[in-house]
Short mmCIF file of C-alpha atoms in Angstrom, two decimals:
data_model
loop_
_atom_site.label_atom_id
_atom_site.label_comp_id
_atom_site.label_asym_id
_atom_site.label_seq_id
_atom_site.Cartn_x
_atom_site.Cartn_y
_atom_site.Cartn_z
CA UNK A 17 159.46 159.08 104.94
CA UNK A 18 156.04 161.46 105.27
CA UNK A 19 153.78 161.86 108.04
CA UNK A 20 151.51 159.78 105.98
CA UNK A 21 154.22 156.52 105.80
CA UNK A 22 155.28 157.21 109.62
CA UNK A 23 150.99 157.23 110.70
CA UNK A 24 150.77 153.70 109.44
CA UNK A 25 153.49 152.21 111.04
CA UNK A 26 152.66 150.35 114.48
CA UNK A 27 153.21 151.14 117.31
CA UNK A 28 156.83 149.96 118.37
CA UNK A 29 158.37 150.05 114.56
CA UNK A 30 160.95 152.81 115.54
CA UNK A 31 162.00 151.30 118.43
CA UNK A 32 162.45 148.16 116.54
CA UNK A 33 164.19 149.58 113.83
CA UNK A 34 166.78 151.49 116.30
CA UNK A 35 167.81 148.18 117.63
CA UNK A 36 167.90 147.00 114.10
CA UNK A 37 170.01 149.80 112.69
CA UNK A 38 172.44 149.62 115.73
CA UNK A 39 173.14 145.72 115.69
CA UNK A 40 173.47 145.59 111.77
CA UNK A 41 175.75 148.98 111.54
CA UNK A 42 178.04 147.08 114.09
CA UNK A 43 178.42 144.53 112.02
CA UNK A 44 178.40 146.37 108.63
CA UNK A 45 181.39 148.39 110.12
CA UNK A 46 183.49 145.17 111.43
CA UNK A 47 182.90 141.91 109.32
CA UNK A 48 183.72 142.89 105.93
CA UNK A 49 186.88 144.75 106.97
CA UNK A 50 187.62 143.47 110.58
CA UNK A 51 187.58 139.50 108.71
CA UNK A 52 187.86 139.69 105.40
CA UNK A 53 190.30 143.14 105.11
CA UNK A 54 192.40 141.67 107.32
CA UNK A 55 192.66 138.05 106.03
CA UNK A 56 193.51 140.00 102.56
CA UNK A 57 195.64 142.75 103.30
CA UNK A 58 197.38 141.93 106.72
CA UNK A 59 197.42 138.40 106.11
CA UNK A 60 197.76 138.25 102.81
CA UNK A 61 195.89 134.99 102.97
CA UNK A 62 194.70 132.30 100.29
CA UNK A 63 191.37 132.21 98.52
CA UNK A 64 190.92 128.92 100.55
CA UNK A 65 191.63 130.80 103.79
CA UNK A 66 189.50 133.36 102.70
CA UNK A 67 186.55 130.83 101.91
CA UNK A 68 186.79 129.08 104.95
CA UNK A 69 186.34 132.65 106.82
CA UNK A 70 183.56 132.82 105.13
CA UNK A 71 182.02 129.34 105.45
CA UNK A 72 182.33 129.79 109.14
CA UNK A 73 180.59 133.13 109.29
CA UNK A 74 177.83 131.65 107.30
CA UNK A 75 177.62 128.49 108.95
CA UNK A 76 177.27 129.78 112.46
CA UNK A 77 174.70 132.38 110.89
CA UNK A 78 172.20 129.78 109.92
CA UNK A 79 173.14 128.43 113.60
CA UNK A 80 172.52 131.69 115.32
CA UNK A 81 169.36 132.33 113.55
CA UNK A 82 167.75 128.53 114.39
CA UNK A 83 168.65 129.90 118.04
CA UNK A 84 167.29 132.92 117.51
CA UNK A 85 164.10 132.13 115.97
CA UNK A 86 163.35 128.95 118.64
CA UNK A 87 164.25 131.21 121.64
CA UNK A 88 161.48 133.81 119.98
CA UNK A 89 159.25 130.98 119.74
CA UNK A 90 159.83 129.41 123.25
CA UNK A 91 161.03 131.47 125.22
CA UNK A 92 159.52 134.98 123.87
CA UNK A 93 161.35 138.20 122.94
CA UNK A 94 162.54 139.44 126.10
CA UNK A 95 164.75 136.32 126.18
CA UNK A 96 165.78 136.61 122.53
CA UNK A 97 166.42 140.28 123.02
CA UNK A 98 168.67 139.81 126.14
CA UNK A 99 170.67 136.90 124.41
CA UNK A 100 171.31 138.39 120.83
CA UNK A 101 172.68 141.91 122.71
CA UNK A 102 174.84 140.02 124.78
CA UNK A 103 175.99 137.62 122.31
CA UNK A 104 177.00 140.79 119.90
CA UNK A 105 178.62 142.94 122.41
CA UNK A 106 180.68 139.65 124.40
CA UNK A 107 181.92 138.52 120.88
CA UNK A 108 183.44 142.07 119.62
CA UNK A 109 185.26 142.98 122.49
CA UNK A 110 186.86 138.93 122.66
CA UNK A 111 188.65 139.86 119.56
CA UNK A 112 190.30 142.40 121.24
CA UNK A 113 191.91 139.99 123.94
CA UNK A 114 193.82 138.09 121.43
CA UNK A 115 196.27 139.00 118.92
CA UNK A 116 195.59 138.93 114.82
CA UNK A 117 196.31 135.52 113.89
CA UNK A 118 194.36 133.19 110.90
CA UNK A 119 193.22 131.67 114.00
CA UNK A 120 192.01 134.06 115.99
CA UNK A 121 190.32 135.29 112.89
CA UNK A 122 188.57 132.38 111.94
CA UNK A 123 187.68 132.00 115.59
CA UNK A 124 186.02 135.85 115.05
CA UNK A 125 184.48 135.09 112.08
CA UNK A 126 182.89 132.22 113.65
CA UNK A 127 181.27 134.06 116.96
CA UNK A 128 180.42 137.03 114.68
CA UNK A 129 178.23 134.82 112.88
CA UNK A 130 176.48 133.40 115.84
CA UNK A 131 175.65 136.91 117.02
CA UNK A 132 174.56 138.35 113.60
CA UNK A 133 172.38 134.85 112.87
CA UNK A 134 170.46 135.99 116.18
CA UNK A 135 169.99 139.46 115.48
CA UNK A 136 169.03 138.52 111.98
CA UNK A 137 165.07 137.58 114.09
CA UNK A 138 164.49 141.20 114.51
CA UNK A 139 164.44 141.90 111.01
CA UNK A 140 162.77 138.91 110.12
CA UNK A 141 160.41 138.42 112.62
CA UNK A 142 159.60 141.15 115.03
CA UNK A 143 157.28 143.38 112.47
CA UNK A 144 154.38 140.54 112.98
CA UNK A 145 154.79 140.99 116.65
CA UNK A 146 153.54 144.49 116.60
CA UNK A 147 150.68 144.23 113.75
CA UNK A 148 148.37 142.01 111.82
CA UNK A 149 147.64 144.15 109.37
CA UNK A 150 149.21 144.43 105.97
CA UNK A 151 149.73 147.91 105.10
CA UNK A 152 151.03 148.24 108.47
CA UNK A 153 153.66 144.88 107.97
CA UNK A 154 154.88 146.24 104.64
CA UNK A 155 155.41 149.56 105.83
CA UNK A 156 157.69 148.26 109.46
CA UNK A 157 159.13 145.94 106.97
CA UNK A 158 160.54 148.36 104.35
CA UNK A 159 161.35 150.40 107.55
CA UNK A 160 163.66 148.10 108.69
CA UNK A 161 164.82 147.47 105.50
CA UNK A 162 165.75 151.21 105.41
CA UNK A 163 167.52 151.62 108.29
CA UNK A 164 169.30 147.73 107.27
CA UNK A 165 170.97 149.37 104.54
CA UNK A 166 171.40 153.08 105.84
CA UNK A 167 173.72 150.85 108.13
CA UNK A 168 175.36 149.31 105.20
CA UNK A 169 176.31 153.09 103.80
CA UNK A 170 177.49 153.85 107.24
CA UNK A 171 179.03 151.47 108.32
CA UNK A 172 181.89 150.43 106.09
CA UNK A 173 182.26 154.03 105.72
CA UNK A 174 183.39 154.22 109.68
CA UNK A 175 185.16 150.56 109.25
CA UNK A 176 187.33 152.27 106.52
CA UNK A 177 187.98 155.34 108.79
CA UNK A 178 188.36 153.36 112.06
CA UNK A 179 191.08 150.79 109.72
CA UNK A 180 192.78 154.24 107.98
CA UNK A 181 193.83 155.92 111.56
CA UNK A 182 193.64 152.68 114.08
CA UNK A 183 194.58 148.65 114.03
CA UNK A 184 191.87 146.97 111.53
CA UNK A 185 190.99 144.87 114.98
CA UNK A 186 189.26 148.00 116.66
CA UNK A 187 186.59 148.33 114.44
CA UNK A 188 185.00 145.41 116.67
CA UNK A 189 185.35 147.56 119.51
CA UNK A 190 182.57 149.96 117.60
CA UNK A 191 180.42 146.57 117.03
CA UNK A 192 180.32 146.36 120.83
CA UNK A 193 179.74 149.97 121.81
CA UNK A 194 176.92 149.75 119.30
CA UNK A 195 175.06 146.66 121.24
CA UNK A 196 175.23 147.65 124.18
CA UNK A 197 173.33 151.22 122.71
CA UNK A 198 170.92 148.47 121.83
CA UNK A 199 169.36 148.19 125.38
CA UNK A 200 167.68 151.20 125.30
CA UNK A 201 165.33 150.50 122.03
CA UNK A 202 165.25 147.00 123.00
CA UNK A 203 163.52 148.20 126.60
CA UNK A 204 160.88 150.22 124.78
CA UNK A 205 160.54 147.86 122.35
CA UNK A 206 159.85 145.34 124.35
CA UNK A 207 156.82 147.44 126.66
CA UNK A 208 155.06 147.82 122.90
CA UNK A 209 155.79 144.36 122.51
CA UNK A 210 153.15 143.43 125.65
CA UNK A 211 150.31 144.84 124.42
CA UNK A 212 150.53 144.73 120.72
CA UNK A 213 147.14 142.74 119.02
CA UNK A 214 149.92 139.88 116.98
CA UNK A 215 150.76 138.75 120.58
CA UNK A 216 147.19 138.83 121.34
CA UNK A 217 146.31 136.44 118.89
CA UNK A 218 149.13 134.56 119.56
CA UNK A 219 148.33 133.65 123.29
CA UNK A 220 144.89 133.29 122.23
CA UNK A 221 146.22 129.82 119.90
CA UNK A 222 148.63 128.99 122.20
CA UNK A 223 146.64 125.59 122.50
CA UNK A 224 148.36 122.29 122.75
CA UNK A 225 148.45 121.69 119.23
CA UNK A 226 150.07 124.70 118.70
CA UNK A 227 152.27 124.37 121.12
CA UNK A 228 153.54 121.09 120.09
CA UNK A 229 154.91 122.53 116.54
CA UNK A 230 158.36 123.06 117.97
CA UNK A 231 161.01 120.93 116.35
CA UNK A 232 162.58 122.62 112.90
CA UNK A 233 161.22 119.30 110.99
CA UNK A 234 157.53 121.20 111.63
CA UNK A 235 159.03 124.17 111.02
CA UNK A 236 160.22 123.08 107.14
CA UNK A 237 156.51 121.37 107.04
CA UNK A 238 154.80 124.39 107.33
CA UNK A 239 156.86 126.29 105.09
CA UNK A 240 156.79 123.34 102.26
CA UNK A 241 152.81 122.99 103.09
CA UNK A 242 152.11 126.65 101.24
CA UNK A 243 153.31 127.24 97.91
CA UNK A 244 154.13 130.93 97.63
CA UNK A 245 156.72 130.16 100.63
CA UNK A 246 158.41 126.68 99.11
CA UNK A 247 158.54 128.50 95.62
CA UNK A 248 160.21 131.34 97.57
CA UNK A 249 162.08 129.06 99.17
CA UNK A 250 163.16 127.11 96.61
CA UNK A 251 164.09 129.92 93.86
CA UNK A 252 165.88 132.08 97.38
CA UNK A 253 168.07 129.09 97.72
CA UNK A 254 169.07 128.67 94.04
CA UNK A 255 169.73 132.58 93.65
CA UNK A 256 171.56 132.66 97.00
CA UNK A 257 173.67 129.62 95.31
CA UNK A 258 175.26 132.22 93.11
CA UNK A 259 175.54 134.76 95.41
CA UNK A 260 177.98 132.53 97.58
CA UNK A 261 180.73 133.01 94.42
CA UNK A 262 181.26 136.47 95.92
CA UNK A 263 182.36 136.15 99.51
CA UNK A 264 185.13 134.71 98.77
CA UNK A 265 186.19 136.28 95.47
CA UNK A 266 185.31 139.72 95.82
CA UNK A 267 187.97 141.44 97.83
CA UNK A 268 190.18 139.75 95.50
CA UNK A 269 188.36 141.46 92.61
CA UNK A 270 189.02 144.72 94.17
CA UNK A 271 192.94 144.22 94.73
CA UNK A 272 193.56 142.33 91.56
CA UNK A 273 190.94 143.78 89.16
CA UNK A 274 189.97 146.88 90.30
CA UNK A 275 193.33 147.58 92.03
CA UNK A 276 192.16 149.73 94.81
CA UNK A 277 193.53 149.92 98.01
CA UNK A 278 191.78 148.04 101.21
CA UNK A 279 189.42 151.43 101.90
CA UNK A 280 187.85 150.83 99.23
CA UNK A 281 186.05 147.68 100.09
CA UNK A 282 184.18 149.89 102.24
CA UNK A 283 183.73 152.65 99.86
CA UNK A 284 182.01 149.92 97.26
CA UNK A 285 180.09 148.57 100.42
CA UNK A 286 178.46 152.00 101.16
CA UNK A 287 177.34 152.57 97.32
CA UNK A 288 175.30 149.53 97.45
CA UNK A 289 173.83 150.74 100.71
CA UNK A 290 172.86 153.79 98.94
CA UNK A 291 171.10 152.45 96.32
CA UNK A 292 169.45 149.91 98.83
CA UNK A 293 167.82 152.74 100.92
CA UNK A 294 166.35 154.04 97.72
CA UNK A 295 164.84 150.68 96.97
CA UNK A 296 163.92 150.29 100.48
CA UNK A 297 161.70 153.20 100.48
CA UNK A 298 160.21 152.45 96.69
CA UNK A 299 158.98 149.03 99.10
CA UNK A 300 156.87 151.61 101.05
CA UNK A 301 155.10 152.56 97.55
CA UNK A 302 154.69 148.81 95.89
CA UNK A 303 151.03 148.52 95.90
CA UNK A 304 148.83 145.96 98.13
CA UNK A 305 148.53 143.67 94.69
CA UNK A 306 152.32 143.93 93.23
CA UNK A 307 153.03 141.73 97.27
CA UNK A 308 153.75 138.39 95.37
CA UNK A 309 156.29 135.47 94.90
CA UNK A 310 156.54 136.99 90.80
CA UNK A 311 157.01 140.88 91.90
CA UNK A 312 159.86 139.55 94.11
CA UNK A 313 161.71 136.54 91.27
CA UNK A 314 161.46 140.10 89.01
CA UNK A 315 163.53 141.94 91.81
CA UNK A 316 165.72 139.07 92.72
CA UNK A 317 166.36 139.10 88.52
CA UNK A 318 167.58 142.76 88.25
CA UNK A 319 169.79 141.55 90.99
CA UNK A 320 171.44 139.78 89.05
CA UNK A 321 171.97 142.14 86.05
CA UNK A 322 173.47 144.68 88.50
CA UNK A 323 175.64 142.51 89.38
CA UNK A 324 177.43 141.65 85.77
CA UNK A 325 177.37 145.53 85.55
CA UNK A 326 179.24 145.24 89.09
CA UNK A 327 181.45 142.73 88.12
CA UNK A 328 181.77 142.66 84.20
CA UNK A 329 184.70 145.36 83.81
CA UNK A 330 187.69 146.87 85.75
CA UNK A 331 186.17 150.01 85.45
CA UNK A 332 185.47 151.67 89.30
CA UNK A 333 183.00 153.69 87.92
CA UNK A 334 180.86 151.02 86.48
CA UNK A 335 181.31 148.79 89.64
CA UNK A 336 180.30 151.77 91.53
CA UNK A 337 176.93 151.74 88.98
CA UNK A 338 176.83 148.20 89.32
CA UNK A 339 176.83 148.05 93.58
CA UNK A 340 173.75 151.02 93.68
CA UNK A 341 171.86 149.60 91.15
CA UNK A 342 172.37 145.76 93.07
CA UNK A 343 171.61 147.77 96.24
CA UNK A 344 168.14 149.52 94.42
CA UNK A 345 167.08 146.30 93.95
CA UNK A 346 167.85 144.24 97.13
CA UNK A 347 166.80 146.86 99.00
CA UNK A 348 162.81 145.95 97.51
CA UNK A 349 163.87 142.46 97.75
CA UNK A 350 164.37 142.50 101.43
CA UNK A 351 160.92 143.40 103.18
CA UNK A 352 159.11 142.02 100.21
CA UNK A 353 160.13 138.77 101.31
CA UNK A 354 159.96 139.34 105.27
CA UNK A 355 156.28 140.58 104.00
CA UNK A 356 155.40 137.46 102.59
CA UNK A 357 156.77 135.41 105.07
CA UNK A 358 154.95 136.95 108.02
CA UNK A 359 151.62 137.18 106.32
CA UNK A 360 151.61 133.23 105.20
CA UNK A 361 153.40 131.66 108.32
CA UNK A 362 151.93 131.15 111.61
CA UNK A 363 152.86 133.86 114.55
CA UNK A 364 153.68 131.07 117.04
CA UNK A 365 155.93 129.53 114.35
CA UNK A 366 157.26 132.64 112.32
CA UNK A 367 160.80 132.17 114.42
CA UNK A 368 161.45 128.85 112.98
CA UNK A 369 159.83 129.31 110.06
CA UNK A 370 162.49 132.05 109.27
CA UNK A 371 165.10 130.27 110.63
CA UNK A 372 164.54 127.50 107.68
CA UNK A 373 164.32 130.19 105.21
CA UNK A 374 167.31 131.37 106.00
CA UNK A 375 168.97 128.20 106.55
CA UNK A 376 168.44 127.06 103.22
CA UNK A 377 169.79 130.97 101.74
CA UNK A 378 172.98 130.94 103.84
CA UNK A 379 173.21 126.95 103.36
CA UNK A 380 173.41 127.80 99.52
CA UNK A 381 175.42 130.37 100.04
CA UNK A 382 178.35 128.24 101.91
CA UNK A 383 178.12 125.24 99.38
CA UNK A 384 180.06 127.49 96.37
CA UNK A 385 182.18 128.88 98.74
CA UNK A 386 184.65 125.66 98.35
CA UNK A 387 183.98 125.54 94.08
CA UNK A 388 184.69 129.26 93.85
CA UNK A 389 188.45 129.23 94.53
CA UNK A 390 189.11 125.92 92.47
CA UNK A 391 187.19 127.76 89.61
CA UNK A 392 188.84 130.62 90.37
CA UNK A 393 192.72 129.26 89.58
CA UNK A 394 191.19 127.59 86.44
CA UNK A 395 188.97 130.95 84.79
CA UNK A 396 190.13 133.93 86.68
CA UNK A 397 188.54 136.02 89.35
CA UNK A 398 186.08 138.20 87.44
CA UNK A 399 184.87 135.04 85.08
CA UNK A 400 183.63 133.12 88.20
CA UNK A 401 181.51 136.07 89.66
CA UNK A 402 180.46 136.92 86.03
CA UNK A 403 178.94 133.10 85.52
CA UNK A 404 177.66 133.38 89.54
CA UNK A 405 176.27 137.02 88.56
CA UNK A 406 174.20 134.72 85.30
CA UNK A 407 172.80 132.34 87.93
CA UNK A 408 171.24 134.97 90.13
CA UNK A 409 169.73 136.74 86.72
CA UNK A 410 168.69 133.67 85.09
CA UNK A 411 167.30 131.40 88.28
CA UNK A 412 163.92 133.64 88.36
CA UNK A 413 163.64 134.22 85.09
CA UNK A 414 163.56 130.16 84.24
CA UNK A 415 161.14 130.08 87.58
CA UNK A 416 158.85 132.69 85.92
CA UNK A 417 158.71 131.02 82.75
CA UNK A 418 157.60 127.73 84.29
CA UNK A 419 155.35 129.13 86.25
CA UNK A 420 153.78 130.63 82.57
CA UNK A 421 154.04 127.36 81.41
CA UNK A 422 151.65 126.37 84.00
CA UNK A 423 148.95 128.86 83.66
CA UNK A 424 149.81 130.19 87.29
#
């Protein structure tokens, strides 16, 4: 980043990113190897097994996040912050109380999500706390987005070390060192919070009617009442849809397909997170005019085209090509959407408002998590998350062309 990018950030962004990067690397070190590594390789467990894992970590996502985003709401971000770092830190040591079980792992995969689902609000949300201007939101966005996936290089990098040398449990330990680092950004954060102009404005609404607007029916009103967020929405969901193929299938694809050892899931991991801080900062370029629902269906298609390079041979080299050009693009995708979000939703709904985004993504990720394994028996591993790869290309694509169709 230049002087130039770091001068229109507000004021706050790099604390707010520190608390970012340390809750997300916690969990980019620990739940793709501390659940799904071990469910694979230690417990050599079903696809079924595996998708359940999954379902749960999803399912208590979309609960932590409706948490998360009516505490922010209600209850303001001091609350929110204290809850979400004590949530992450109390559920990574538990795991280390009990011994590795497919119950005890389920049971992890489940409290991870609830912790991850509220930290997910400081990404989403937090950026329109600090600013009301534009330049300023796409800048903390992409930011965040930065340090999201510098975290997602890092972090399965130090799972796969901390799983090499020590018992695949202990990389939760480093999830719960990590949040309670947290406090420190979160304090300053929190004093920039106070005075920022967005919470200004905010108190200056905070009228009865306003006020009122707290149950998550109101919430999915006043994302379906503007268009750019229900088509955003609407495609997000779909996309997501075929996205939810992977969790379940995609460590398999590595031992069966690719035939590489349990390191490498974090090896694969951190390639993506390359390419996704590259995209990330390209987000700091994307000029004022390009910040639309189409710029972001084009992104969320090249998502999908990296991902039948990802997925389309057995070749590590061209799934390596495949996870930093999927990473390039998601990495744009990210604070493009948290942009558009913030700027069209309401500051003293934005919590809830994100938390039914994001209900309806992880919701649509969960549903082919029970298909995927039945598929899988019938077509094989790699055909499933080719076809899932075809429905993340071709869901914007058919979007964009109806929207042509329309003269929008």
């Amino acid at each position: 980043m230049d002087i130039s990018s770091a001068a229109r950030l507000p004021r706050g962004a790099i604390a707010l990113a520190a608390v970012r990067f340390l809750l997300y690397l916690g969990v980019q070190a620990a739940y793709f190897i501390g659940v799904i590594g071990t469910l694979t390789y230690e417990l050599e467990a079903s696809t079924a097994a595996i998708a359940l894992a999954v379902g749960l970590f999803n399912l208590f996502i979309i609960g932590g996040n409706a948490c998360g985003g009516s505490l922010l709401d209600t209850r303001g971000p001091a609350v929110h912050t204290l809850v979400a770092l004590v949530t992450a830190a109390a559920t990574s040591f538990a795991f280390q109380l009990v011994s590795v079980s497919m119950a005890s792992v389920l049971a992890m995969s489940a409290g991870f999500g609830l912790a991850t689902g509220l930290g997910f609000t400081f990404l989403s949300s937090y950026p329109a706390y600090l600013t009301i201007d534009t330049e300023e939101l796409k800048r903390a966005n992409a930011l965040l987005s930065v340090v999201s996936n510098a975290a997602v290089v890092v972090g399965p990098t130090i799972g796969g070390i901390i799983a090499t040398v020590l018992p695949v449990q202990r990389v939760f330990v480093f999830a719960g060192v990590l949040a309670i680092l947290g406090v420190l950004p979160a304090a300053v954060l929190l004093r920039r919070i106070g005075g920022a102009p967005a919470v200004e404005r905010a108190l200056g609404r905070a009228d009865d009617e306003v006020s009122s607007a707290g149950t998550f029916a109101d919430s999915a009103r006043a994302v379906f009442s503007v268009p750019s967020l229900a088509l955003l929405f609407l495609v997000g969901v779909l996309a997501y849809a075929g996205y939810g193929a992977f969790d379940p299938l995609e460590s398999l694809y590595y031992r069966d397909v690719l035939q590489v050892e349990i390191s490498w899931m974090g090896w694969l991991s951190s390639a993506a997170g390359v390419g996704s801080v590259a995209g990330a900062m390209l987000a700091m370029r994307v000029p004022h005019r390009l910040i639309t629902v189409r710029t972001l269906m084009l992104l969320i298609a090249a998502e999908g085209a990296a991902c039948i390079l990802y997925v389309g041979t057995d070749n590590v080299i061209c799934a390596i090509c495949g996870q930093v050009l999927l990473g390039c693009a998601f990495g744009m995708v990210t604070p493009l959407q948290n942009t558009l979000v913030q700027i069209n939703a309401p500051l003293s709904l934005l919590g809830r408002v994100n938390s039914v985004m994001n209900a309806g993504f992880n919701g649509a990720g969960v549903l082919p998590l029970f298909a995927a394994p039945v598929l899988a028996d019938l077509f094989g591993v790699q055909a499933v998350l080719v076809g899932a790869s075809c429905v993340v290309l071709g869901v914007p694509l058919i979007a964009l062309v109806l929207r042509l169709g329309k003269g929008e």
